[in-house]
Amino acid sequence: GTTLGSAAARTGRYFGTAVSAGKLSDSVYTGILSREFTMITPENEMKIDATEPNQNQFSYGNADRIVNQAASQGARMRGHTLAWHGQQPGWMQSMEGAALRQAMLNHITQVATHYRGKIYAWDVVNEAFADGGSGARRDSNLQRTGNDWIEAAFRAARAADPDAKLCYNDYNTDDWNQAKTQAVYRMVQDFKSRGVPIDCVGFQSHFNSNSPVPSNYQTTLQNFTGLGVDVQLTELDIEGSGTAQANNFRTVTQACVAVSRCTGMTVWGIRDTDSWRASGTPLLFDGNGAKKAAYTAVLDAL
Ligand code: XIL
């Protein structure tokens, strides 16, 4: 029968989900996973605190379990994430300056080398820009190592895994008229003009009543591709229920399909009960694993 993955593949796209290693023993979960999805992002298992819990001691067990699941079902992997202010291990949180810069680059080199050839796209840097109207970088220990930390991260990732697509990933970059969106756009434009290796921009796309799907979402995706990068919807979830939620999922899916370099989309979990959101029903399957109206809307729009 038709699935999200096979429907997306008709136009050369993938359809992915975030996966938690701890749920791979749940047969309802893995049943939907292997049936519907052609791309997998580890929800937490490739983050810095998971892969380097102590400095220079790397821990790949849970991430490798997810990579093995992907291989067993013929799905590809998005790697998430090599450099981020969030979910840093304690040792990194307390570092600064040149030592932190070196630790970040070593982390990127080690992890990207471990997974070399197995990752379709890496979120090399996650969430490096501030919210609000400033268009500034987010303050973080990584940012305080120098404004060039992002390009240094991308160069290290390219050297370690030359065939992986290298993405910048963020949220609240969906509305073309927002300062944060414009600031990321200018960074990508600058990287392209100076030959800094970047191949894609990920739009997390966590939508809710405070952060609704903007009317110019497709324009934003299209404009970024004008810089010569692919775009991807990397962590899609939309609060709500019923027809209203389904309509929002349809709009978002249609936007990706209308943009030739929107190469695929990933939802941030399988069932509503798998969502990182403390409450609400933001995904495509209900807690029993049944397809919601939002599922049908996405399938029809692919
Ligand atoms: C979230 C996970 O879903 C949670 O399990 C974890 O507790 C916190 O992180 N932006 C990102 C993701 O880039 O890594 C976040 O994932 C959600 C927001």
mmCIF file of C-alpha atoms and ligand atoms in Angstrom:
data_model
loop_
_atom_site.group_PDB
_atom_site.id
_atom_site.type_symbol
_atom_site.label_atom_id
_atom_site.label_comp_id
_atom_site.label_asym_id
_atom_site.label_seq_id
_atom_site.Cartn_x
_atom_site.Cartn_y
_atom_site.Cartn_z
ATOM 1 C CA GLY A 1 0.000 0.000 0.000
ATOM 2 C CA THR A 2 0.918 3.671 -0.132
ATOM 3 C CA THR A 3 3.059 5.053 2.658
ATOM 4 C CA LEU A 4 4.610 8.424 3.502
ATOM 5 C CA GLY A 5 7.987 7.175 2.316
ATOM 6 C CA SER A 6 6.755 5.755 -0.982
ATOM 7 C CA ALA A 7 4.602 8.825 -1.689
ATOM 8 C CA ALA A 8 7.553 11.160 -1.054
ATOM 9 C CA ALA A 9 9.779 8.982 -3.233
ATOM 10 C CA ARG A 10 7.531 9.553 -6.249
ATOM 11 C CA THR A 11 9.052 13.051 -6.440
ATOM 12 C CA GLY A 12 12.531 11.991 -5.336
ATOM 13 C CA ARG A 13 12.031 13.092 -1.748
ATOM 14 C CA TYR A 14 12.369 11.306 1.583
ATOM 15 C CA PHE A 15 9.973 11.221 4.523
ATOM 16 C CA GLY A 16 11.624 10.922 7.909
ATOM 17 C CA THR A 17 11.022 10.788 11.623
ATOM 18 C CA ALA A 18 12.953 11.309 14.833
ATOM 19 C CA VAL A 19 13.653 8.003 16.574
ATOM 20 C CA SER A 20 14.551 7.184 20.190
ATOM 21 C CA ALA A 21 16.776 4.152 20.760
ATOM 22 C CA GLY A 22 14.763 3.289 23.865
ATOM 23 C CA LYS A 23 11.644 2.693 21.771
ATOM 24 C CA LEU A 24 13.187 0.238 19.305
ATOM 25 C CA SER A 25 11.872 -2.646 21.448
ATOM 26 C CA ASP A 26 8.268 -1.391 20.993
ATOM 27 C CA SER A 27 6.862 -3.424 18.114
ATOM 28 C CA VAL A 28 4.016 -0.985 17.371
ATOM 29 C CA TYR A 29 6.623 1.790 17.102
ATOM 30 C CA THR A 30 9.038 -0.162 14.915
ATOM 31 C CA GLY A 31 6.165 -1.449 12.793
ATOM 32 C CA ILE A 32 5.119 2.078 11.830
ATOM 33 C CA LEU A 33 8.759 3.176 11.561
ATOM 34 C CA SER A 34 9.786 0.517 9.077
ATOM 35 C CA ARG A 35 6.546 0.776 7.092
ATOM 36 C CA GLU A 36 6.320 4.549 6.661
ATOM 37 C CA PHE A 37 9.703 6.246 6.970
ATOM 38 C CA THR A 38 12.737 6.448 4.662
ATOM 39 C CA MET A 39 14.909 8.785 6.773
ATOM 40 C CA ILE A 40 15.751 8.652 10.484
ATOM 41 C CA THR A 41 17.077 11.342 12.826
ATOM 42 C CA PRO A 42 18.180 10.244 16.314
ATOM 43 C CA GLU A 43 16.070 12.334 18.693
ATOM 44 C CA ASN A 44 18.879 12.648 21.277
ATOM 45 C CA GLU A 45 21.456 9.927 20.664
ATOM 46 C CA MET A 46 23.869 11.880 18.432
ATOM 47 C CA LYS A 47 23.871 15.005 20.587
ATOM 48 C CA ILE A 48 27.106 16.058 22.246
ATOM 49 C CA ASP A 49 26.180 14.846 25.751
ATOM 50 C CA ALA A 50 25.317 11.413 24.319
ATOM 51 C CA THR A 51 28.337 10.886 22.060
ATOM 52 C CA GLU A 52 31.074 12.465 24.232
ATOM 53 C CA PRO A 53 29.851 12.238 27.840
ATOM 54 C CA ASN A 54 33.405 12.617 29.117
ATOM 55 C CA GLN A 55 35.995 14.569 27.172
ATOM 56 C CA ASN A 56 37.658 12.352 24.596
ATOM 57 C CA GLN A 57 35.606 9.310 25.643
ATOM 58 C CA PHE A 58 33.134 8.639 22.884
ATOM 59 C CA SER A 59 29.950 6.654 23.354
ATOM 60 C CA TYR A 60 28.124 5.476 20.249
ATOM 61 C CA GLY A 61 26.001 2.553 21.446
ATOM 62 C CA ASN A 62 22.537 4.099 21.252
ATOM 63 C CA ALA A 63 23.277 6.054 18.092
ATOM 64 C CA ASP A 64 24.685 2.928 16.456
ATOM 65 C CA ARG A 65 21.483 1.062 17.371
ATOM 66 C CA ILE A 66 19.494 3.637 15.433
ATOM 67 C CA VAL A 67 21.919 3.528 12.486
ATOM 68 C CA ASN A 68 21.516 -0.270 12.426
ATOM 69 C CA GLN A 69 17.715 0.082 12.475
ATOM 70 C CA ALA A 70 17.940 2.466 9.510
ATOM 71 C CA ALA A 71 20.132 0.008 7.594
ATOM 72 C CA SER A 72 17.779 -2.889 8.358
ATOM 73 C CA GLN A 73 14.788 -1.035 6.876
ATOM 74 C CA GLY A 74 16.678 0.601 3.994
ATOM 75 C CA ALA A 75 16.298 4.128 5.404
ATOM 76 C CA ARG A 76 18.928 6.854 5.382
ATOM 77 C CA MET A 77 20.116 8.931 8.333
ATOM 78 C CA ARG A 78 20.187 12.597 9.251
ATOM 79 C CA GLY A 79 22.846 13.270 11.869
ATOM 80 C CA HIS A 80 21.790 15.636 14.670
ATOM 81 C CA THR A 81 23.805 17.534 15.864
ATOM 82 C CA LEU A 82 27.555 18.226 15.972
ATOM 83 C CA ALA A 83 27.724 21.722 17.498
ATOM 84 C CA TRP A 84 24.999 23.266 19.675
ATOM 85 C CA HIS A 85 24.638 25.290 22.851
ATOM 86 C CA GLY A 86 22.078 22.740 24.095
ATOM 87 C CA GLN A 87 22.563 19.275 25.551
ATOM 88 C CA GLN A 88 26.288 19.806 26.054
ATOM 89 C CA PRO A 89 27.965 17.488 28.557
ATOM 90 C CA GLY A 90 29.001 19.134 31.812
ATOM 91 C CA TRP A 91 32.671 19.189 30.879
ATOM 92 C CA MET A 92 31.911 21.223 27.735
ATOM 93 C CA GLN A 93 29.478 23.585 29.482
ATOM 94 C CA SER A 94 32.289 24.700 31.746
ATOM 95 C CA MET A 95 34.805 25.295 28.939
ATOM 96 C CA GLU A 96 35.548 28.503 27.073
ATOM 97 C CA GLY A 97 37.907 30.163 24.655
ATOM 98 C CA ALA A 98 40.562 28.370 22.644
ATOM 99 C CA ALA A 99 40.241 25.152 24.647
ATOM 100 C CA LEU A 100 36.508 24.996 23.927
ATOM 101 C CA ARG A 101 37.083 25.757 20.239
ATOM 102 C CA GLN A 102 39.566 22.888 20.054
ATOM 103 C CA ALA A 103 37.208 20.555 21.956
ATOM 104 C CA MET A 104 34.342 21.427 19.592
ATOM 105 C CA LEU A 105 36.463 20.763 16.510
ATOM 106 C CA ASN A 106 37.738 17.495 17.959
ATOM 107 C CA HIS A 107 34.171 16.437 18.735
ATOM 108 C CA ILE A 108 33.044 17.169 15.179
ATOM 109 C CA THR A 109 36.036 15.356 13.683
ATOM 110 C CA GLN A 110 35.628 12.271 15.858
ATOM 111 C CA VAL A 111 31.867 11.866 15.504
ATOM 112 C CA ALA A 112 31.700 12.678 11.784
ATOM 113 C CA THR A 113 34.589 10.260 11.185
ATOM 114 C CA HIS A 114 32.868 7.490 13.158
ATOM 115 C CA TYR A 115 29.780 7.826 10.941
ATOM 116 C CA ARG A 116 31.633 8.682 7.727
ATOM 117 C CA GLY A 117 29.679 7.462 4.701
ATOM 118 C CA LYS A 118 26.569 6.586 6.739
ATOM 119 C CA ILE A 119 24.915 9.997 7.080
ATOM 120 C CA TYR A 120 22.896 11.633 4.299
ATOM 121 C CA ALA A 121 23.013 15.047 5.986
ATOM 122 C CA TRP A 122 24.475 16.413 9.213
ATOM 123 C CA ASP A 123 22.972 19.237 11.208
ATOM 124 C CA VAL A 124 26.483 20.581 11.728
ATOM 125 C CA VAL A 125 25.373 23.596 13.746
ATOM 126 C CA ASN A 126 22.010 23.908 15.514
ATOM 127 C CA GLU A 127 20.213 27.039 16.758
ATOM 128 C CA ALA A 128 23.065 29.569 16.612
ATOM 129 C CA PHE A 129 20.919 32.677 16.098
ATOM 130 C CA ALA A 130 18.996 34.710 18.663
ATOM 131 C CA ASP A 131 15.219 35.043 18.701
ATOM 132 C CA GLY A 132 13.594 38.419 18.383
ATOM 133 C CA GLY A 133 14.360 41.358 16.175
ATOM 134 C CA SER A 134 18.122 41.709 16.589
ATOM 135 C CA GLY A 135 19.277 39.331 13.882
ATOM 136 C CA ALA A 136 22.248 38.652 16.152
ATOM 137 C CA ARG A 137 23.970 35.435 16.989
ATOM 138 C CA ARG A 138 22.728 33.666 20.103
ATOM 139 C CA ASP A 139 25.049 34.182 23.040
ATOM 140 C CA SER A 140 26.661 30.870 24.039
ATOM 141 C CA ASN A 141 29.993 29.499 25.099
ATOM 142 C CA LEU A 142 30.588 28.476 21.478
ATOM 143 C CA GLN A 143 29.715 31.945 20.136
ATOM 144 C CA ARG A 144 32.105 33.484 22.649
ATOM 145 C CA THR A 145 34.976 31.530 21.086
ATOM 146 C CA GLY A 146 34.668 33.879 18.100
ATOM 147 C CA ASN A 147 32.160 34.702 15.380
ATOM 148 C CA ASP A 148 33.891 32.304 12.978
ATOM 149 C CA TRP A 149 32.980 29.241 15.078
ATOM 150 C CA ILE A 150 30.213 28.220 12.693
ATOM 151 C CA GLU A 151 32.382 28.176 9.593
ATOM 152 C CA ALA A 152 35.118 26.377 11.525
ATOM 153 C CA ALA A 153 32.555 23.715 12.433
ATOM 154 C CA PHE A 154 31.456 23.293 8.820
ATOM 155 C CA ARG A 155 35.042 22.989 7.561
ATOM 156 C CA ALA A 156 35.816 20.324 10.167
ATOM 157 C CA ALA A 157 32.695 18.367 9.229
ATOM 158 C CA ARG A 158 33.517 18.501 5.512
ATOM 159 C CA ALA A 159 37.055 17.261 6.157
ATOM 160 C CA ALA A 160 35.805 14.331 8.267
ATOM 161 C CA ASP A 161 32.916 13.196 6.025
ATOM 162 C CA PRO A 162 33.284 14.702 2.543
ATOM 163 C CA ASP A 163 30.168 13.040 1.078
ATOM 164 C CA ALA A 164 27.645 14.059 3.740
ATOM 165 C CA LYS A 165 25.457 17.074 3.071
ATOM 166 C CA LEU A 166 26.196 19.724 5.675
ATOM 167 C CA CYS A 167 23.230 21.678 7.045
ATOM 168 C CA TYR A 168 22.613 24.652 9.283
ATOM 169 C CA ASN A 169 19.459 23.931 11.351
ATOM 170 C CA ASP A 170 17.243 26.323 13.326
ATOM 171 C CA TYR A 171 13.701 27.252 14.438
ATOM 172 C CA ASN A 172 11.715 30.483 13.997
ATOM 173 C CA THR A 173 13.321 30.904 10.604
ATOM 174 C CA ASP A 174 10.096 30.121 8.736
ATOM 175 C CA ASP A 175 8.712 33.648 8.321
ATOM 176 C CA TRP A 176 10.613 35.429 5.563
ATOM 177 C CA ASN A 177 10.053 38.818 7.202
ATOM 178 C CA GLN A 178 11.602 37.920 10.562
ATOM 179 C CA ALA A 179 15.048 39.259 11.483
ATOM 180 C CA LYS A 180 16.232 35.779 12.492
ATOM 181 C CA THR A 181 15.346 34.370 9.070
ATOM 182 C CA GLN A 182 17.129 37.225 7.332
ATOM 183 C CA ALA A 183 20.214 36.782 9.503
ATOM 184 C CA VAL A 184 20.504 33.070 8.690
ATOM 185 C CA TYR A 185 19.959 33.879 5.008
ATOM 186 C CA ARG A 186 22.824 36.393 5.066
ATOM 187 C CA MET A 187 25.113 33.883 6.786
ATOM 188 C CA VAL A 188 24.422 31.256 4.131
ATOM 189 C CA GLN A 189 24.903 33.854 1.395
ATOM 190 C CA ASP A 190 28.245 34.836 2.952
ATOM 191 C CA PHE A 191 29.344 31.198 3.286
ATOM 192 C CA LYS A 192 28.472 30.523 -0.352
ATOM 193 C CA SER A 193 30.330 33.630 -1.538
ATOM 194 C CA ARG A 194 33.481 32.680 0.405
ATOM 195 C CA GLY A 195 33.447 28.935 -0.301
ATOM 196 C CA VAL A 196 32.641 27.838 3.243
ATOM 197 C CA PRO A 197 31.185 24.338 2.797
ATOM 198 C CA ILE A 198 27.406 24.359 3.353
ATOM 199 C CA ASP A 199 24.884 22.300 1.391
ATOM 200 C CA CYS A 200 21.540 22.699 3.123
ATOM 201 C CA VAL A 201 19.422 24.584 5.598
ATOM 202 C CA GLY A 202 17.112 22.739 7.970
ATOM 203 C CA PHE A 203 13.864 24.338 9.114
ATOM 204 C CA GLN A 204 12.852 22.678 12.378
ATOM 205 C CA SER A 205 9.205 23.688 11.852
ATOM 206 C CA HIS A 206 7.845 23.278 15.380
ATOM 207 C CA PHE A 207 4.501 25.026 14.960
ATOM 208 C CA ASN A 208 1.874 25.954 17.551
ATOM 209 C CA SER A 209 -0.478 28.821 18.361
ATOM 210 C CA ASN A 210 2.429 31.044 19.437
ATOM 211 C CA SER A 211 4.414 30.112 16.361
ATOM 212 C CA PRO A 212 1.951 29.306 13.558
ATOM 213 C CA VAL A 213 2.790 28.276 10.007
ATOM 214 C CA PRO A 214 3.584 31.610 8.333
ATOM 215 C CA SER A 215 1.754 32.468 5.112
ATOM 216 C CA ASN A 216 5.108 33.026 3.381
ATOM 217 C CA TYR A 217 6.646 29.683 4.427
ATOM 218 C CA GLN A 218 7.013 28.439 0.836
ATOM 219 C CA THR A 219 8.591 31.763 -0.151
ATOM 220 C CA THR A 220 11.154 31.354 2.619
ATOM 221 C CA LEU A 221 12.063 27.840 1.478
ATOM 222 C CA GLN A 222 12.258 28.976 -2.148
ATOM 223 C CA ASN A 223 14.405 32.022 -1.352
ATOM 224 C CA PHE A 224 16.972 29.958 0.548
ATOM 225 C CA THR A 225 17.300 27.554 -2.365
ATOM 226 C CA GLY A 226 18.135 30.584 -4.483
ATOM 227 C CA LEU A 227 21.442 30.683 -2.608
ATOM 228 C CA GLY A 228 22.349 27.266 -4.020
ATOM 229 C CA VAL A 229 21.497 25.094 -1.003
ATOM 230 C CA ASP A 230 18.941 22.363 -0.432
ATOM 231 C CA VAL A 231 16.277 22.915 2.212
ATOM 232 C CA GLN A 232 14.680 20.313 4.461
ATOM 233 C CA LEU A 233 11.911 20.300 7.086
ATOM 234 C CA THR A 234 13.813 18.685 9.914
ATOM 235 C CA GLU A 235 11.667 18.499 13.085
ATOM 236 C CA LEU A 236 8.091 19.061 11.957
ATOM 237 C CA ASP A 237 5.300 18.985 14.513
ATOM 238 C CA ILE A 238 2.117 21.076 14.607
ATOM 239 C CA GLU A 239 -0.045 21.481 17.709
ATOM 240 C CA GLY A 240 -3.774 21.034 17.290
ATOM 241 C CA SER A 241 -6.198 18.349 16.229
ATOM 242 C CA GLY A 242 -8.708 17.373 13.583
ATOM 243 C CA THR A 243 -9.281 19.323 10.406
ATOM 244 C CA ALA A 244 -7.412 22.471 11.473
ATOM 245 C CA GLN A 245 -4.269 20.493 12.236
ATOM 246 C CA ALA A 246 -4.621 18.466 9.044
ATOM 247 C CA ASN A 247 -4.898 21.652 7.007
ATOM 248 C CA ASN A 248 -1.689 23.014 8.526
ATOM 249 C CA PHE A 249 0.164 19.778 7.787
ATOM 250 C CA ARG A 250 -1.176 19.917 4.213
ATOM 251 C CA THR A 251 0.038 23.494 3.749
ATOM 252 C CA VAL A 252 3.517 22.682 5.027
ATOM 253 C CA THR A 253 3.809 19.560 2.873
ATOM 254 C CA GLN A 254 2.615 21.416 -0.224
ATOM 255 C CA ALA A 255 5.254 24.074 0.424
ATOM 256 C CA CYS A 256 8.058 21.519 0.393
ATOM 257 C CA VAL A 257 6.719 19.735 -2.670
ATOM 258 C CA ALA A 258 6.452 23.055 -4.540
ATOM 259 C CA VAL A 259 10.146 23.850 -3.954
ATOM 260 C CA SER A 260 12.341 21.694 -6.159
ATOM 261 C CA ARG A 261 15.315 21.774 -3.774
ATOM 262 C CA CYS A 262 13.194 20.884 -0.734
ATOM 263 C CA THR A 263 14.597 17.365 -0.631
ATOM 264 C CA GLY A 264 12.488 15.909 2.165
ATOM 265 C CA MET A 265 10.725 16.344 5.446
ATOM 266 C CA THR A 266 11.015 14.804 8.899
ATOM 267 C CA VAL A 267 8.418 14.731 11.665
ATOM 268 C CA TRP A 268 9.708 14.941 15.244
ATOM 269 C CA GLY A 269 8.346 11.612 16.433
ATOM 270 C CA ILE A 270 5.863 8.963 15.335
ATOM 271 C CA ARG A 271 2.856 8.847 17.704
ATOM 272 C CA ASP A 272 1.487 11.790 19.684
ATOM 273 C CA THR A 273 2.699 9.972 22.790
ATOM 274 C CA ASP A 274 6.250 9.959 21.406
ATOM 275 C CA SER A 275 6.357 13.766 21.123
ATOM 276 C CA TRP A 276 8.834 15.876 23.084
ATOM 277 C CA ARG A 277 5.974 18.285 23.748
ATOM 278 C CA ALA A 278 4.767 17.818 27.311
ATOM 279 C CA SER A 279 1.140 18.026 26.235
ATOM 280 C CA GLY A 280 -0.771 18.081 23.007
ATOM 281 C CA THR A 281 -1.122 15.955 19.918
ATOM 282 C CA PRO A 282 1.302 17.371 17.329
ATOM 283 C CA LEU A 283 2.156 14.307 15.222
ATOM 284 C CA LEU A 284 0.668 12.089 12.479
ATOM 285 C CA PHE A 285 -0.259 8.967 14.502
ATOM 286 C CA ASP A 286 -2.305 8.821 17.698
ATOM 287 C CA GLY A 287 -1.153 7.105 20.860
ATOM 288 C CA ASN A 288 -2.396 3.759 19.574
ATOM 289 C CA GLY A 289 -0.467 4.124 16.337
ATOM 290 C CA ALA A 290 -3.571 4.876 14.241
ATOM 291 C CA LYS A 291 -3.320 7.316 11.330
ATOM 292 C CA LYS A 292 -4.799 10.747 12.092
ATOM 293 C CA ALA A 293 -6.481 13.178 9.692
ATOM 294 C CA ALA A 294 -3.110 14.947 9.573
ATOM 295 C CA TYR A 295 -1.536 11.764 8.180
ATOM 296 C CA THR A 296 -4.016 11.605 5.323
ATOM 297 C CA ALA A 297 -3.533 15.300 4.558
ATOM 298 C CA VAL A 298 0.239 14.841 4.314
ATOM 299 C CA LEU A 299 -0.069 11.688 2.211
ATOM 300 C CA ASP A 300 -2.436 13.403 -0.210
ATOM 301 C CA ALA A 301 -0.150 16.449 -0.518
ATOM 302 C CA LEU A 302 3.029 14.452 -1.260
HETATM 303 C C1 XIL B 1 14.434 17.639 21.930
HETATM 304 C C2 XIL B 1 14.078 16.173 22.146
HETATM 305 O O1 XIL B 1 12.937 15.890 21.372
HETATM 306 C C3 XIL B 1 13.815 15.918 23.615
HETATM 307 O O2 XIL B 1 13.659 14.510 23.841
HETATM 308 C C4 XIL B 1 14.971 16.442 24.470
HETATM 309 O O3 XIL B 1 14.635 16.305 25.839
HETATM 310 C C5 XIL B 1 15.265 17.891 24.149
HETATM 311 O O4 XIL B 1 15.510 18.028 22.757
HETATM 312 N N1 XIL B 1 15.196 21.489 18.677
HETATM 313 C C6 XIL B 1 16.119 20.499 18.384
HETATM 314 C C7 XIL B 1 15.934 19.137 18.950
HETATM 315 O O5 XIL B 1 17.037 20.723 17.592
HETATM 316 O O6 XIL B 1 17.163 18.506 19.207
HETATM 317 C C8 XIL B 1 15.089 19.178 20.194
HETATM 318 O O7 XIL B 1 14.835 17.818 20.583
HETATM 319 C C9 XIL B 1 13.809 19.929 19.957
HETATM 320 C C10 XIL B 1 14.089 21.361 19.584
#
